[in-house]
PDB file of C-alpha atoms and ligand atoms in Angstrom:
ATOM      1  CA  UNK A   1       6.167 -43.933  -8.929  1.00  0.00           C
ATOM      2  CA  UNK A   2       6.632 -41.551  -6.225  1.00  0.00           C
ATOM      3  CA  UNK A   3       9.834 -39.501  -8.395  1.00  0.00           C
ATOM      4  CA  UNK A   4       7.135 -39.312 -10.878  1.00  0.00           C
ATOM      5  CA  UNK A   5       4.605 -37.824  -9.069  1.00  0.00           C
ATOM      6  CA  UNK A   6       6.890 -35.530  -7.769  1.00  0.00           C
ATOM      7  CA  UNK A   7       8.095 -34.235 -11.287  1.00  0.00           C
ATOM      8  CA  UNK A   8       4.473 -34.082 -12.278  1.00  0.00           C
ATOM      9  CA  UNK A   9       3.907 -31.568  -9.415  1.00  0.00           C
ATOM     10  CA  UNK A  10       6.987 -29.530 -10.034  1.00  0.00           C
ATOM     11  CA  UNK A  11       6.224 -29.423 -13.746  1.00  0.00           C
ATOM     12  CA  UNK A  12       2.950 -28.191 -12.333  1.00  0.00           C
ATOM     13  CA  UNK A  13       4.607 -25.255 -10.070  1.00  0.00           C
ATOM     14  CA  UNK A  14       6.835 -24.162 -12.888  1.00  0.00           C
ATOM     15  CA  UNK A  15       3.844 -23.322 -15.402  1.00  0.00           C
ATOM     16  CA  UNK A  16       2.357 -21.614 -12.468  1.00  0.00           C
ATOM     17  CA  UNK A  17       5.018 -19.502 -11.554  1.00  0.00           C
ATOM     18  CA  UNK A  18       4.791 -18.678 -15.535  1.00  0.00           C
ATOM     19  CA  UNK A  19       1.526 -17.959 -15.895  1.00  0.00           C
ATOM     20  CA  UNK A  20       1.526 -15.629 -12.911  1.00  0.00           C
ATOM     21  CA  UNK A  21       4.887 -13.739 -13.937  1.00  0.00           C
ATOM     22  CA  UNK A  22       3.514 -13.554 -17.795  1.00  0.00           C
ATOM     23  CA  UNK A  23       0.330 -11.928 -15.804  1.00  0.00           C
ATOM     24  CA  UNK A  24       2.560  -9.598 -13.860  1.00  0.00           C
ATOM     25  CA  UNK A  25       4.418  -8.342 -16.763  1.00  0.00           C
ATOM     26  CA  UNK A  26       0.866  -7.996 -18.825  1.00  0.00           C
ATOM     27  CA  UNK A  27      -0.099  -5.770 -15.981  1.00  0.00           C
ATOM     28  CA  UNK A  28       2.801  -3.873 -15.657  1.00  0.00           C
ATOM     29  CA  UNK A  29       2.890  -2.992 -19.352  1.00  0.00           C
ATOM     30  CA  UNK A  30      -0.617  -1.786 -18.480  1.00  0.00           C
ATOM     31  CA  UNK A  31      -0.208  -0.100 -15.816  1.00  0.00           C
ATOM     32  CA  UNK A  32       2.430   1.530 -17.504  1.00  0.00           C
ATOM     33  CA  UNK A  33       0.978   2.104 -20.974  1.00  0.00           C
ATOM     34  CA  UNK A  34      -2.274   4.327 -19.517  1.00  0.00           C
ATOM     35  CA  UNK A  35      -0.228   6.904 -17.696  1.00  0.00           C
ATOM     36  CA  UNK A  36       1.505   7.543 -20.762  1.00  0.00           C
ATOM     37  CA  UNK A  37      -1.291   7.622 -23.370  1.00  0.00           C
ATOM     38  CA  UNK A  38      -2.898   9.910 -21.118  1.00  0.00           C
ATOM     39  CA  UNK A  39       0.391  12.141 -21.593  1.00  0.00           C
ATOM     40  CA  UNK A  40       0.848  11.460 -24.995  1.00  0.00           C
ATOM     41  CA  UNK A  41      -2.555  12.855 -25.273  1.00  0.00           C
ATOM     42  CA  UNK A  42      -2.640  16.050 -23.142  1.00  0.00           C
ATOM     43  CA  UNK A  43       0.857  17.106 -24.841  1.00  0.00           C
ATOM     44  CA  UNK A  44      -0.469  16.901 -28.378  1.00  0.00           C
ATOM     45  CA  UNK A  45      -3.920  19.347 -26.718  1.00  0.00           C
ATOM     46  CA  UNK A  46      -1.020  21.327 -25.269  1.00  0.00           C
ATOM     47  CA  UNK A  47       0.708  21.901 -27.726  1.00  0.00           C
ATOM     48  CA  UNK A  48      -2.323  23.759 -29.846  1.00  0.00           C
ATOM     49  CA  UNK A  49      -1.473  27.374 -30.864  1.00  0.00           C
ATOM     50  CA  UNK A  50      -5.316  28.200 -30.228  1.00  0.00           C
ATOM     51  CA  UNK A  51      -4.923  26.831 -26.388  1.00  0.00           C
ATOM     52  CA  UNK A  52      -5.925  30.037 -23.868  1.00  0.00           C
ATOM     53  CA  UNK A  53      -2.684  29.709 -21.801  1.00  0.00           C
ATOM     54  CA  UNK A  54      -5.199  29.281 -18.502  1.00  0.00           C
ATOM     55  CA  UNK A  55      -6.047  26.121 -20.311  1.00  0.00           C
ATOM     56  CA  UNK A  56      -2.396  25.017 -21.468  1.00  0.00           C
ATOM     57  CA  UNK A  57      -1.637  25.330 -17.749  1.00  0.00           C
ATOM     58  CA  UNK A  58      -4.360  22.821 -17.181  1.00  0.00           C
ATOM     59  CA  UNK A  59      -2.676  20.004 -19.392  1.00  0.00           C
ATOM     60  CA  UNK A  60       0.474  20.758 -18.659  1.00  0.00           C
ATOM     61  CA  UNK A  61      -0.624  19.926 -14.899  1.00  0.00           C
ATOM     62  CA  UNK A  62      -1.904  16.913 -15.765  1.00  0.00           C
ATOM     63  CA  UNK A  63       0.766  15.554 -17.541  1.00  0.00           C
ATOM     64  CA  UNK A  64       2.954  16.906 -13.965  1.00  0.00           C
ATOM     65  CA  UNK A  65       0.520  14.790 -12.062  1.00  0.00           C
ATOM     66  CA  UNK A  66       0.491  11.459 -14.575  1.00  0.00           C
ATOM     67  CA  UNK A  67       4.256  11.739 -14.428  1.00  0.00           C
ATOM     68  CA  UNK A  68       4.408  11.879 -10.674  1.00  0.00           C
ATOM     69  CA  UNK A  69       2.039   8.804 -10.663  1.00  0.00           C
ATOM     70  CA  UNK A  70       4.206   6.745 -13.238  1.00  0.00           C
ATOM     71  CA  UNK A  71       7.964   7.594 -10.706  1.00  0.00           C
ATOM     72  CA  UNK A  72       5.649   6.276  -8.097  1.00  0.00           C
ATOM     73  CA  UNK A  73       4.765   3.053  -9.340  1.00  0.00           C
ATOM     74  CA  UNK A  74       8.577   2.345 -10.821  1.00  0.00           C
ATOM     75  CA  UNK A  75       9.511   3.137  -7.903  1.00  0.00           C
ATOM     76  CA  UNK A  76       7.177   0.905  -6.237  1.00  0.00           C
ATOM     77  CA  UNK A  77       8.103  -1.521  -8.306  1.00  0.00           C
ATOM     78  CA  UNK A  78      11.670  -1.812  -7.779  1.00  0.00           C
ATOM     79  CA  UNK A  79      11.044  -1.634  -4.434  1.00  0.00           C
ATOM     80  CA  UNK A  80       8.927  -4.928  -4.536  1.00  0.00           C
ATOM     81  CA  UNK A  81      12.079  -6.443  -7.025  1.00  0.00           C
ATOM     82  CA  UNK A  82      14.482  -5.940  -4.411  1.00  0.00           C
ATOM     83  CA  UNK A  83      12.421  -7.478  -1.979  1.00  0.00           C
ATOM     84  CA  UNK A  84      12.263 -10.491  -4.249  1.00  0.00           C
ATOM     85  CA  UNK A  85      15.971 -10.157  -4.100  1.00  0.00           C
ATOM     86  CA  UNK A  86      16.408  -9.867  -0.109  1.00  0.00           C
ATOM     87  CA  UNK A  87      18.409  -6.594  -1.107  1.00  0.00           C
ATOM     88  CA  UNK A  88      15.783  -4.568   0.355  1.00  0.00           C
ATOM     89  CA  UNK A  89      17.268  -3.636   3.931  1.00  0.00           C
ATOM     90  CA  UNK A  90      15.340  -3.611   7.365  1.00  0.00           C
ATOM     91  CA  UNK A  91      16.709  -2.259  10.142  1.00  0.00           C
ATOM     92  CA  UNK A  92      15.280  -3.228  13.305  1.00  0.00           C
ATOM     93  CA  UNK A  93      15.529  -1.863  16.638  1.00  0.00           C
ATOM     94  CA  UNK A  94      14.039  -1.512  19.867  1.00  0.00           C
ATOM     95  CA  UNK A  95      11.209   1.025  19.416  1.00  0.00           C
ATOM     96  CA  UNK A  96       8.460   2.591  21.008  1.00  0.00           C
ATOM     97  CA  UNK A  97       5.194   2.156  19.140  1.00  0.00           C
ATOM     98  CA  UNK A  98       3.533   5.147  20.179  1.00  0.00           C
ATOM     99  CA  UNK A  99       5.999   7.308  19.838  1.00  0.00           C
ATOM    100  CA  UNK A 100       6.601   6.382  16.120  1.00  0.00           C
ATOM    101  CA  UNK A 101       2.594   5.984  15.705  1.00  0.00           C
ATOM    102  CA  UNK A 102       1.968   9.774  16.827  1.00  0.00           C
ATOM    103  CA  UNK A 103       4.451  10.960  15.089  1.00  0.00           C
ATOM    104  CA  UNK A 104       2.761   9.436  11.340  1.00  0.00           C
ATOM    105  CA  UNK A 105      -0.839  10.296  13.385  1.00  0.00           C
ATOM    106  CA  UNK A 106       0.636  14.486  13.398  1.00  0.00           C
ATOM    107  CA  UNK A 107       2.251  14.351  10.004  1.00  0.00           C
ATOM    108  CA  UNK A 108      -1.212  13.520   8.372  1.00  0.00           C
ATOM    109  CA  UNK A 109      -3.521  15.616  10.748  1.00  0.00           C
ATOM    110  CA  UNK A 110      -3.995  18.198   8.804  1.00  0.00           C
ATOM    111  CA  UNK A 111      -5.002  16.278   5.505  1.00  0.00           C
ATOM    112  CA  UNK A 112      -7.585  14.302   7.785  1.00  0.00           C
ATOM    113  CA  UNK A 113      -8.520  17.596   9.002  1.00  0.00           C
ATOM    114  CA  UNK A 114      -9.513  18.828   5.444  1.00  0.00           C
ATOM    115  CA  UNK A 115     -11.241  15.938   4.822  1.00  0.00           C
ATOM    116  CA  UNK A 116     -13.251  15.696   8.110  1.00  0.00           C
ATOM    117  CA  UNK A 117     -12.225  12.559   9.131  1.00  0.00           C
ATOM    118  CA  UNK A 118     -11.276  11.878  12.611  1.00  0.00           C
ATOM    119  CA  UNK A 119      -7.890  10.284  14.085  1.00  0.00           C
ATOM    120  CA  UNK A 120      -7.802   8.658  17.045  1.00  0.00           C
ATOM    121  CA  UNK A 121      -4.655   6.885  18.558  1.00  0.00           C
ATOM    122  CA  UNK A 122      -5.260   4.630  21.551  1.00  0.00           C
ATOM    123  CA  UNK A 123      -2.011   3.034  22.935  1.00  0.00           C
ATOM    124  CA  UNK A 124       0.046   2.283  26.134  1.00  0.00           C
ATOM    125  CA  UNK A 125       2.736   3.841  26.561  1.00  0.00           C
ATOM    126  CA  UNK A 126       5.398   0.853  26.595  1.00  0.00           C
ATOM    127  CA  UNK A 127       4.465  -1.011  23.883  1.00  0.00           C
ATOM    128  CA  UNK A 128       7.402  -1.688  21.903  1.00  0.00           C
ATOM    129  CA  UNK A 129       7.917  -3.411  19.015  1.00  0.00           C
ATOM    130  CA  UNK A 130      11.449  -4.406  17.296  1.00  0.00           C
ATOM    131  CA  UNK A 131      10.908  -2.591  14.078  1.00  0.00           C
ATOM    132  CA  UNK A 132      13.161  -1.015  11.045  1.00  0.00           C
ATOM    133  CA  UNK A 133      11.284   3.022  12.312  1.00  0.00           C
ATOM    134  CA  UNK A 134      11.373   4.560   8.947  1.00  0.00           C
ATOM    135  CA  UNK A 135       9.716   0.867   7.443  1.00  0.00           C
ATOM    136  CA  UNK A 136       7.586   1.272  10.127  1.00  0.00           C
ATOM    137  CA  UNK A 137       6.191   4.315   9.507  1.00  0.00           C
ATOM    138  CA  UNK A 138       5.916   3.682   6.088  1.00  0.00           C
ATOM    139  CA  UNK A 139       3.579   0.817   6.435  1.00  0.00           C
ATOM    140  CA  UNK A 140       1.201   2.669   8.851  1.00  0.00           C
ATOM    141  CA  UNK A 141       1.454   5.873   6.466  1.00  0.00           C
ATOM    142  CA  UNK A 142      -0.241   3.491   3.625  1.00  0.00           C
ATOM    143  CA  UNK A 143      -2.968   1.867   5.755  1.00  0.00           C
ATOM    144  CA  UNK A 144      -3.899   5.403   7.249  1.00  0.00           C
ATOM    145  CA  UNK A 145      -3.696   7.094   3.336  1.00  0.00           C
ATOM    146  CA  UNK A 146      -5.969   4.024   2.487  1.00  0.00           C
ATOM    147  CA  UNK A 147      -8.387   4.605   5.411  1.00  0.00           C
ATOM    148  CA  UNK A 148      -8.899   7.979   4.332  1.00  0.00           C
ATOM    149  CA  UNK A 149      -9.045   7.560   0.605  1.00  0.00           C
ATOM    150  CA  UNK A 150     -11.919   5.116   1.736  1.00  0.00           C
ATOM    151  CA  UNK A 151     -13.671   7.092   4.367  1.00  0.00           C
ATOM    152  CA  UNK A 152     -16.153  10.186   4.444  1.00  0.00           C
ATOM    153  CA  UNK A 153     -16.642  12.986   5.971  1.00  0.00           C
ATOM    154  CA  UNK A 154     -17.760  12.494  10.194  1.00  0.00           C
ATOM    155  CA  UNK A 155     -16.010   8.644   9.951  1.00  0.00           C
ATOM    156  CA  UNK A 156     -13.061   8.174  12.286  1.00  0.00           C
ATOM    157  CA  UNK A 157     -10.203   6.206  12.211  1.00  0.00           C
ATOM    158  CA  UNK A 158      -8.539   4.517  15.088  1.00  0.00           C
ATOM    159  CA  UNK A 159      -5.342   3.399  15.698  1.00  0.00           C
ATOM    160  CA  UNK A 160      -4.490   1.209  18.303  1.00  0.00           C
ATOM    161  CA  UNK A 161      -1.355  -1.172  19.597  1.00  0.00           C
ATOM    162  CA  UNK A 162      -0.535  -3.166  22.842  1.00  0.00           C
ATOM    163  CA  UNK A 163       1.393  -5.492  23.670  1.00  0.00           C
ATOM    164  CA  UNK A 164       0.178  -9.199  23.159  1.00  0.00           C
ATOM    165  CA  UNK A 165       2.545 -12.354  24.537  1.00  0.00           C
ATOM    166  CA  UNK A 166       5.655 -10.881  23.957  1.00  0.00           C
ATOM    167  CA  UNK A 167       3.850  -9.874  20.205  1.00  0.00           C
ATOM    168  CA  UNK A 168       3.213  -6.444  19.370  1.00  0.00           C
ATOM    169  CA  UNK A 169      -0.350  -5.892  17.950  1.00  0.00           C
ATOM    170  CA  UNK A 170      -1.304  -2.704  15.696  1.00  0.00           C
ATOM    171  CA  UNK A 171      -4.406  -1.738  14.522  1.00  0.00           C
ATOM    172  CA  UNK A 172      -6.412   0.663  11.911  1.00  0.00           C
ATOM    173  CA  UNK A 173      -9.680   0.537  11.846  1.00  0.00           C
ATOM    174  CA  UNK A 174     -11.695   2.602   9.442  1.00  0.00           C
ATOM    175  CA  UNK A 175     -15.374   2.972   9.442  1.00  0.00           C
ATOM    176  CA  UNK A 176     -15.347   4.018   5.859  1.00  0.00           C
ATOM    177  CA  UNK A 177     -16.853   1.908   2.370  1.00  0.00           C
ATOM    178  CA  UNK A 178     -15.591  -1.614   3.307  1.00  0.00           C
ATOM    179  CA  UNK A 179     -13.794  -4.279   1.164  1.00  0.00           C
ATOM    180  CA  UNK A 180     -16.149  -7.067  -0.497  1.00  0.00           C
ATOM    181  CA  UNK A 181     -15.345 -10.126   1.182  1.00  0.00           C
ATOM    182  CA  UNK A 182     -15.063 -12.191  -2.453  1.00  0.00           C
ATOM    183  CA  UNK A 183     -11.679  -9.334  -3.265  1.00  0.00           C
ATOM    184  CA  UNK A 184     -10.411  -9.601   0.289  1.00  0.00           C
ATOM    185  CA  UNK A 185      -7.977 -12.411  -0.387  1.00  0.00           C
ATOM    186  CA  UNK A 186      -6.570 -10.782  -3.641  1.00  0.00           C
ATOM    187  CA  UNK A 187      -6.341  -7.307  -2.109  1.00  0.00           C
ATOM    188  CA  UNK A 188      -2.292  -7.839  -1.171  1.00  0.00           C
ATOM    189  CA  UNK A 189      -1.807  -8.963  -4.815  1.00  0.00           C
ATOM    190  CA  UNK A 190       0.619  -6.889  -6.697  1.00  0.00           C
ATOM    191  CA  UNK A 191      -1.168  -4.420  -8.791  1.00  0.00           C
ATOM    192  CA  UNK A 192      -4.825  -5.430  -7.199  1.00  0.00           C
ATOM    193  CA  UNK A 193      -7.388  -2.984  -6.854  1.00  0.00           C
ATOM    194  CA  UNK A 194     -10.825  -3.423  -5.932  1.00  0.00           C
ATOM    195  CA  UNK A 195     -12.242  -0.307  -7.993  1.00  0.00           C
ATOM    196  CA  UNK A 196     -10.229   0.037 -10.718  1.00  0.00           C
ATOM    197  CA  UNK A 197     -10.949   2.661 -12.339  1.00  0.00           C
ATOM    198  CA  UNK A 198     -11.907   5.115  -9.207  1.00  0.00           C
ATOM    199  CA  UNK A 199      -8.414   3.823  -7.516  1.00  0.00           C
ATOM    200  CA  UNK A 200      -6.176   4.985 -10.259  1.00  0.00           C
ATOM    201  CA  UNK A 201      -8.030   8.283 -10.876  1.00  0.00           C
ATOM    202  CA  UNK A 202      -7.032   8.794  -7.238  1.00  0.00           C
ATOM    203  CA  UNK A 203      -3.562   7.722  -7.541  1.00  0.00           C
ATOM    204  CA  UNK A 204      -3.556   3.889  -6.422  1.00  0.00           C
ATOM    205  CA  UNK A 205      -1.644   1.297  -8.574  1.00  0.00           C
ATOM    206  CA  UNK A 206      -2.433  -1.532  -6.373  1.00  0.00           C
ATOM    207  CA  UNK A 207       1.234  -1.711  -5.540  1.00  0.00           C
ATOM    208  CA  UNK A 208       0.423  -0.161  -1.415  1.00  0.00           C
ATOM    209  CA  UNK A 209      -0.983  -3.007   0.646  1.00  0.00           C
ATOM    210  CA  UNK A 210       1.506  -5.784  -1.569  1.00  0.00           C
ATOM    211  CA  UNK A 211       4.825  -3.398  -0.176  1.00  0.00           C
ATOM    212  CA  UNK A 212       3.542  -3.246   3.072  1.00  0.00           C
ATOM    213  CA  UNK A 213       2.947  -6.969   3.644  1.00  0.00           C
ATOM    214  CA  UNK A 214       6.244  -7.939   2.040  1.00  0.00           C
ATOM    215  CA  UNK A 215       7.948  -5.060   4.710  1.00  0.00           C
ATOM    216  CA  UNK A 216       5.562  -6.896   7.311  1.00  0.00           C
ATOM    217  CA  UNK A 217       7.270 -10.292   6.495  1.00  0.00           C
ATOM    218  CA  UNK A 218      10.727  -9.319   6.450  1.00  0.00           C
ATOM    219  CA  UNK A 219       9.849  -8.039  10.034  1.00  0.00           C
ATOM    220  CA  UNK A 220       8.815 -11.329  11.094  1.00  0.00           C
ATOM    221  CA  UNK A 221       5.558 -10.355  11.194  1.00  0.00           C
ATOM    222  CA  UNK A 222       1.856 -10.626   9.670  1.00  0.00           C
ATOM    223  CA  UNK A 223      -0.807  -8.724   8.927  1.00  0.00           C
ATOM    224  CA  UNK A 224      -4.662  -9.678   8.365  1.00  0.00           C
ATOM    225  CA  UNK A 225      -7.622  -8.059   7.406  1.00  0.00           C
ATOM    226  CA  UNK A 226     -11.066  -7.889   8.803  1.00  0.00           C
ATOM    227  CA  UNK A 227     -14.203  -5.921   6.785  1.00  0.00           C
ATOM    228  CA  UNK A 228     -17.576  -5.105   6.104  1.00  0.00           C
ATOM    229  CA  UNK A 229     -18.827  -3.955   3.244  1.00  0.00           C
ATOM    230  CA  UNK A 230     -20.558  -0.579   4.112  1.00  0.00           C
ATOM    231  CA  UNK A 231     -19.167  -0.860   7.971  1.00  0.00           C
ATOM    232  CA  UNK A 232     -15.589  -0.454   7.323  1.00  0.00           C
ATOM    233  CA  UNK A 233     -11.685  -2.146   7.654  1.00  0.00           C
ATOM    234  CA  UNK A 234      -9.471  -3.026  10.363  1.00  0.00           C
ATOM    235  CA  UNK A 235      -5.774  -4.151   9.837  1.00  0.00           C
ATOM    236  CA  UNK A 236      -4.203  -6.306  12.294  1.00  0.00           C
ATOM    237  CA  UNK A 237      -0.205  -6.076  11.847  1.00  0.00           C
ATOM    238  CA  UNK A 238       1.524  -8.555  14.559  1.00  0.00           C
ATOM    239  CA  UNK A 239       5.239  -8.100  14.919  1.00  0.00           C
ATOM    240  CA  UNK A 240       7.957  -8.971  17.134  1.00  0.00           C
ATOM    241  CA  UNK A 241       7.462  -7.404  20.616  1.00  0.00           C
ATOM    242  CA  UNK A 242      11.231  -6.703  21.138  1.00  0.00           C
ATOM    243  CA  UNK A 243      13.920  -8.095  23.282  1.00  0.00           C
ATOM    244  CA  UNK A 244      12.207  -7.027  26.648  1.00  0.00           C
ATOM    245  CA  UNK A 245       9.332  -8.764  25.855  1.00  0.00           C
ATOM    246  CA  UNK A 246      10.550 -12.698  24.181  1.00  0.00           C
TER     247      UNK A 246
HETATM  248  P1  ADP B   1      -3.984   1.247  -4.146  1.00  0.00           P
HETATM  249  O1  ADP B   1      -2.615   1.856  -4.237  1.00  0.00           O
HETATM  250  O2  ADP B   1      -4.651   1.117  -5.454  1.00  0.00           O
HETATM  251  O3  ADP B   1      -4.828   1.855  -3.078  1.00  0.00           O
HETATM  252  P2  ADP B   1      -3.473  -0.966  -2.345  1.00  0.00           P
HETATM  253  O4  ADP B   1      -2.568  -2.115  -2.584  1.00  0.00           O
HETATM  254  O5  ADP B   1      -3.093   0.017  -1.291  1.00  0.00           O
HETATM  255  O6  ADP B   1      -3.702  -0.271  -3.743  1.00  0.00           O
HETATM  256  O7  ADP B   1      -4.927  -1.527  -2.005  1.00  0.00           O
HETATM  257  C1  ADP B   1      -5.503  -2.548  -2.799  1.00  0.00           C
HETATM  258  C2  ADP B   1      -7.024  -2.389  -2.866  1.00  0.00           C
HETATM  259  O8  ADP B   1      -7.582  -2.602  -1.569  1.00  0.00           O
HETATM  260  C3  ADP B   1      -7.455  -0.983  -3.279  1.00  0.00           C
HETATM  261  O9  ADP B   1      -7.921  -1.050  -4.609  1.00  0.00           O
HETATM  262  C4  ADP B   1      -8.587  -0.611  -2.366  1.00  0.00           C
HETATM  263  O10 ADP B   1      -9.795  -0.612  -3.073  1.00  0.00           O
HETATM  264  C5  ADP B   1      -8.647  -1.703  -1.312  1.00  0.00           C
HETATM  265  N1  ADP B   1      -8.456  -1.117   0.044  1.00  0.00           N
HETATM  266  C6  ADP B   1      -7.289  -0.959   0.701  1.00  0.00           C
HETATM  267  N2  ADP B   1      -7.478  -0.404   1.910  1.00  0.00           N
HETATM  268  C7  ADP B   1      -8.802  -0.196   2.036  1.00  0.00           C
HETATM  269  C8  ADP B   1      -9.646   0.355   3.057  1.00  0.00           C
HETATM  270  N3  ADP B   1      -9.145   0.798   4.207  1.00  0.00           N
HETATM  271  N4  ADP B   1     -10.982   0.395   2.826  1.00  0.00           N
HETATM  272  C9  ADP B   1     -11.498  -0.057   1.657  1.00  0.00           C
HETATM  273  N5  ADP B   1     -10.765  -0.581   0.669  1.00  0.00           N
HETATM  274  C10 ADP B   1      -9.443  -0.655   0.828  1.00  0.00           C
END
């Protein structure tokens, strides 16, 4: 009886894990099928003799752009294989957190500037964290590019870490549109996106916050999410506080 019911619920695992990879490759084949209608499309305008060449340039930019966007997401996505793999590599090491976190903070300063949105870091100095630096950075490059793309104009966003029982404990809080709480628990889904149209106009494939988490794991680490719809988002990301601090 009990070997039965145990090949009943494997037989029921195995047409999950199906379904869900026969939705994953649907949604790839979408994902990947827009981008190139869209340049299917603008080549055949482009390619008008009675095109103004001011307006041929305009095509031909947006067929640059949809090109850029569809490298992205392969690449994305054979990032996320190799993860599947364990042949993605992490590197960890003893690092400081705020050093690394100002570092992202001043590489993006100027686009926040442009956009009006403030950046604040608030961290001790000794925090540490044992991190891969360049996965590191990476991960807090995509929340902060998410805050914005979320935020408007006179919002701030805040980054914060400390150090937590020998845990280290980041932060980014936005103040910007919020997250509905009924798509919160899909929103680290692989090609998930709350607004799907607006997201992929602005360059999202729903591929950012499913890398990050997977990077996150392969840390040894998690990462949550708090938010309010109107109020804003705050990531948690918890991750091993490094060999001073076991
Ligand atoms: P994308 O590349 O489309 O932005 P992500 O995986 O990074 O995809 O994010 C998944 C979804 O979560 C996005 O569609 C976006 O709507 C939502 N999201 C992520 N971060 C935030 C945020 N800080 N504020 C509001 N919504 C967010």
């Amino acid at each position: 009886g009990e070997l039965a019911a145990a090949i009943q619920t494997l037989a029921r695992d195995l047409e999950h894990l199906k379904n869900e990879r026969n939705d994953f490759l649907a949604n790839i084949a979408h994902e990947l099928r827009t981008p190139l209608t869209y340049i299917k499309g603008y080549a055949d305008i482009a390619s008008r003799s009675s095109l103004t060449s001011k307006d041929r340039e305009h095509y031909l930019n947006i067929i640059k752009e949809e090109s850029e966007q569809l490298t992205m997401l392969v690449k994305n996505l054979f990032a996320l294989a190799k993860m599947d793999q364990n042949q993605f590599s992490i590197l960890p090491e003893q690092v400081k957190l705020c050093d690394s976190l100002d570092k992202v903070i001043n590489r993006l300063h100027p686009v926040f500037e442009e956009k009006e949105v403030g950046l604040e870091l608030e961290c001790p100095e000794e925090v540490e964290g044992w991190v891969d630096p360049e996965r590191f950075q990476q991960v807090i490059l995509n929340l902060l590019d998410n805050a914005l793309k979320h935020s408007t104009a006179g919002g701030t966003i805040h980054v914060s870490s400390n150090q937590k029982e020998g845990r280290a404990v980041v932060k980014v809080r936005d103040e910007g549109s919020g997250i509905p709480s009924e798509e919160l628990p899909f929103i680290f889904d692989r090609l998930y996106r709350v607004d799907k149209s607006r997201s992929r106009a602005s360059g999202g494939s729903g591929l950012g916050l499913a890398i990050v988490k997977e990077i996150i794991r392969l840390h040894g680490g998690q990462i949550s999410v708090e938010s309010s719809l109107g109020n804003g988002t705050t990531f948690i990301i918890d991750l091993p506080g490094g060999e001073n601090n076991d």
